[in-house]
C-alpha cells in the first residue's frame, strides 16, 4: 500500500513556492530599478521660473547704520546681571556632596575615639 502526499510531495511544494517567491522578488527589483533609472526631474512645470534672491550688499538685514531697539538695553542688563548673580550664587553655594559629609563624620568619630590623622615623618 503506497501513501499519497509523502515527504517528496512536501519538498516539491516548498521548491515551487521558493521559485515563485524569487520570481516575484526579482521582478519587483527589476521594475524598481527601471523606474529609478528614468530621469524624473528633467523638466519641471511648476510655473515658478528661476529662483530669485537679493544680491548680497554687505550689510546684515540691509541696515547701513545700526539702530538700537528700545528693548535691547534692558535685555543686555538683565541677562548680564542674571549671569553675574548665578555665578556668585554657584561660587558660594554650600558643599552638599556625600563624600564631604562622610569625611566630616569619619573625622568626628576618629576624634571621639582619640585617633589622630596626622602622620609624622620618620627618617
CSV table of C-alpha atoms in Angstrom, one decimal:
chain,number,residue,atom,x,y,z
A,1,UNK,CA,0.0,0.0,0.0
A,2,UNK,CA,1.5,3.4,-1.1
A,3,UNK,CA,0.8,6.5,0.9
A,4,UNK,CA,0.0,9.6,-1.2
A,5,UNK,CA,1.4,13.0,-0.2
A,6,UNK,CA,4.6,11.8,1.4
A,7,UNK,CA,7.8,13.6,2.1
A,8,UNK,CA,8.7,14.1,-1.6
A,9,UNK,CA,5.5,16.0,-2.3
A,10,UNK,CA,6.2,18.4,0.6
A,11,UNK,CA,9.7,19.1,-0.7
A,12,UNK,CA,8.3,19.7,-4.2
A,13,UNK,CA,5.8,22.2,-2.8
A,14,UNK,CA,8.5,24.1,-0.9
A,15,UNK,CA,10.7,24.2,-4.0
A,16,UNK,CA,7.8,25.5,-6.2
A,17,UNK,CA,6.9,28.1,-3.5
A,18,UNK,CA,10.5,29.3,-3.3
A,19,UNK,CA,10.8,29.6,-7.1
A,20,UNK,CA,7.5,31.6,-7.3
A,21,UNK,CA,8.7,33.8,-4.4
A,22,UNK,CA,12.1,34.5,-6.0
A,23,UNK,CA,10.4,35.2,-9.3
A,24,UNK,CA,8.1,37.9,-7.7
A,25,UNK,CA,11.0,39.4,-5.8
A,26,UNK,CA,13.3,39.6,-8.8
A,27,UNK,CA,10.6,41.1,-11.0
A,28,UNK,CA,9.9,43.8,-8.3
A,29,UNK,CA,13.6,44.6,-8.1
A,30,UNK,CA,13.9,44.9,-11.9
A,31,UNK,CA,10.8,47.1,-12.1
A,32,UNK,CA,12.0,49.4,-9.3
A,33,UNK,CA,15.5,49.8,-10.8
A,34,UNK,CA,13.9,50.6,-14.2
A,35,UNK,CA,11.7,53.2,-12.5
A,36,UNK,CA,14.5,54.8,-10.6
A,37,UNK,CA,16.8,54.9,-13.7
A,38,UNK,CA,14.4,57.2,-15.5
A,39,UNK,CA,15.2,60.9,-15.3
A,40,UNK,CA,12.2,62.3,-13.4
A,41,UNK,CA,13.4,65.9,-12.9
A,42,UNK,CA,14.5,66.6,-16.5
A,43,UNK,CA,11.6,69.0,-17.0
A,44,UNK,CA,9.6,70.5,-14.2
A,45,UNK,CA,6.5,72.5,-14.9
A,46,UNK,CA,5.8,74.3,-11.6
A,47,UNK,CA,5.3,77.7,-13.2
A,48,UNK,CA,7.7,79.4,-10.8
A,49,UNK,CA,10.6,80.1,-13.1
A,50,UNK,CA,14.1,80.5,-11.9
A,51,UNK,CA,14.6,81.3,-8.2
A,52,UNK,CA,15.3,84.9,-7.4
A,53,UNK,CA,17.2,86.2,-4.5
A,54,UNK,CA,18.6,89.5,-3.3
A,55,UNK,CA,22.1,90.2,-4.2
A,56,UNK,CA,24.4,90.5,-1.1
A,57,UNK,CA,25.1,94.1,-0.3
A,58,UNK,CA,27.5,93.6,2.6
A,59,UNK,CA,25.1,94.7,5.3
A,60,UNK,CA,23.2,92.5,7.7
A,61,UNK,CA,19.4,92.8,7.1
A,62,UNK,CA,20.3,95.7,4.7
A,63,UNK,CA,20.9,98.1,7.7
A,64,UNK,CA,23.6,100.5,6.8
A,65,UNK,CA,23.6,102.2,10.2
A,66,UNK,CA,22.8,100.1,13.2
A,67,UNK,CA,19.8,101.4,15.2
A,68,UNK,CA,19.3,100.0,18.6
A,69,UNK,CA,15.8,98.9,19.6
A,70,UNK,CA,14.2,100.1,22.9
A,71,UNK,CA,14.3,96.7,24.5
A,72,UNK,CA,18.0,95.9,23.8
A,73,UNK,CA,19.5,97.8,26.8
A,74,UNK,CA,17.0,96.2,29.2
A,75,UNK,CA,17.8,92.8,27.8
A,76,UNK,CA,21.6,93.1,28.0
A,77,UNK,CA,21.5,94.5,31.6
A,78,UNK,CA,19.0,91.8,32.7
A,79,UNK,CA,20.9,88.9,31.1
A,80,UNK,CA,24.3,90.1,32.2
A,81,UNK,CA,23.1,90.7,35.8
A,82,UNK,CA,21.4,87.3,35.8
A,83,UNK,CA,24.6,85.6,34.7
A,84,UNK,CA,26.6,87.5,37.3
A,85,UNK,CA,24.1,86.7,40.1
A,86,UNK,CA,24.2,83.0,39.1
A,87,UNK,CA,28.0,82.9,39.1
A,88,UNK,CA,28.2,84.4,42.6
A,89,UNK,CA,25.5,82.0,43.9
A,90,UNK,CA,27.2,79.0,42.4
A,91,UNK,CA,30.6,80.1,43.8
A,92,UNK,CA,29.2,80.5,47.4
A,93,UNK,CA,26.8,77.5,47.4
A,94,UNK,CA,27.2,75.1,50.3
A,95,UNK,CA,29.0,71.8,49.8
A,96,UNK,CA,26.3,69.1,50.0
A,97,UNK,CA,28.2,66.2,48.5
A,98,UNK,CA,28.0,62.8,50.2
A,99,UNK,CA,31.8,62.5,50.2
A,100,UNK,CA,32.4,65.7,52.2
A,101,UNK,CA,29.7,64.7,54.6
A,102,UNK,CA,31.2,61.2,55.1
A,103,UNK,CA,34.7,62.7,55.6
A,104,UNK,CA,33.4,65.1,58.3
A,105,UNK,CA,31.6,62.2,60.0
A,106,UNK,CA,34.7,60.0,59.9
A,107,UNK,CA,36.9,62.7,61.3
A,108,UNK,CA,34.4,63.3,64.1
A,109,UNK,CA,34.2,59.6,65.0
A,110,UNK,CA,38.1,59.3,64.9
A,111,UNK,CA,38.4,62.3,67.1
A,112,UNK,CA,35.9,60.8,69.7
A,113,UNK,CA,38.0,57.6,69.7
A,114,UNK,CA,41.2,59.5,70.2
A,115,UNK,CA,42.9,58.6,66.9
A,116,UNK,CA,44.8,61.3,65.1
A,117,UNK,CA,45.1,61.5,61.3
A,118,UNK,CA,48.4,63.4,61.2
A,119,UNK,CA,51.4,61.4,60.1
A,120,UNK,CA,54.9,62.3,61.3
A,121,UNK,CA,57.9,61.9,59.0
A,122,UNK,CA,60.2,59.2,60.3
A,123,UNK,CA,63.7,59.4,58.8
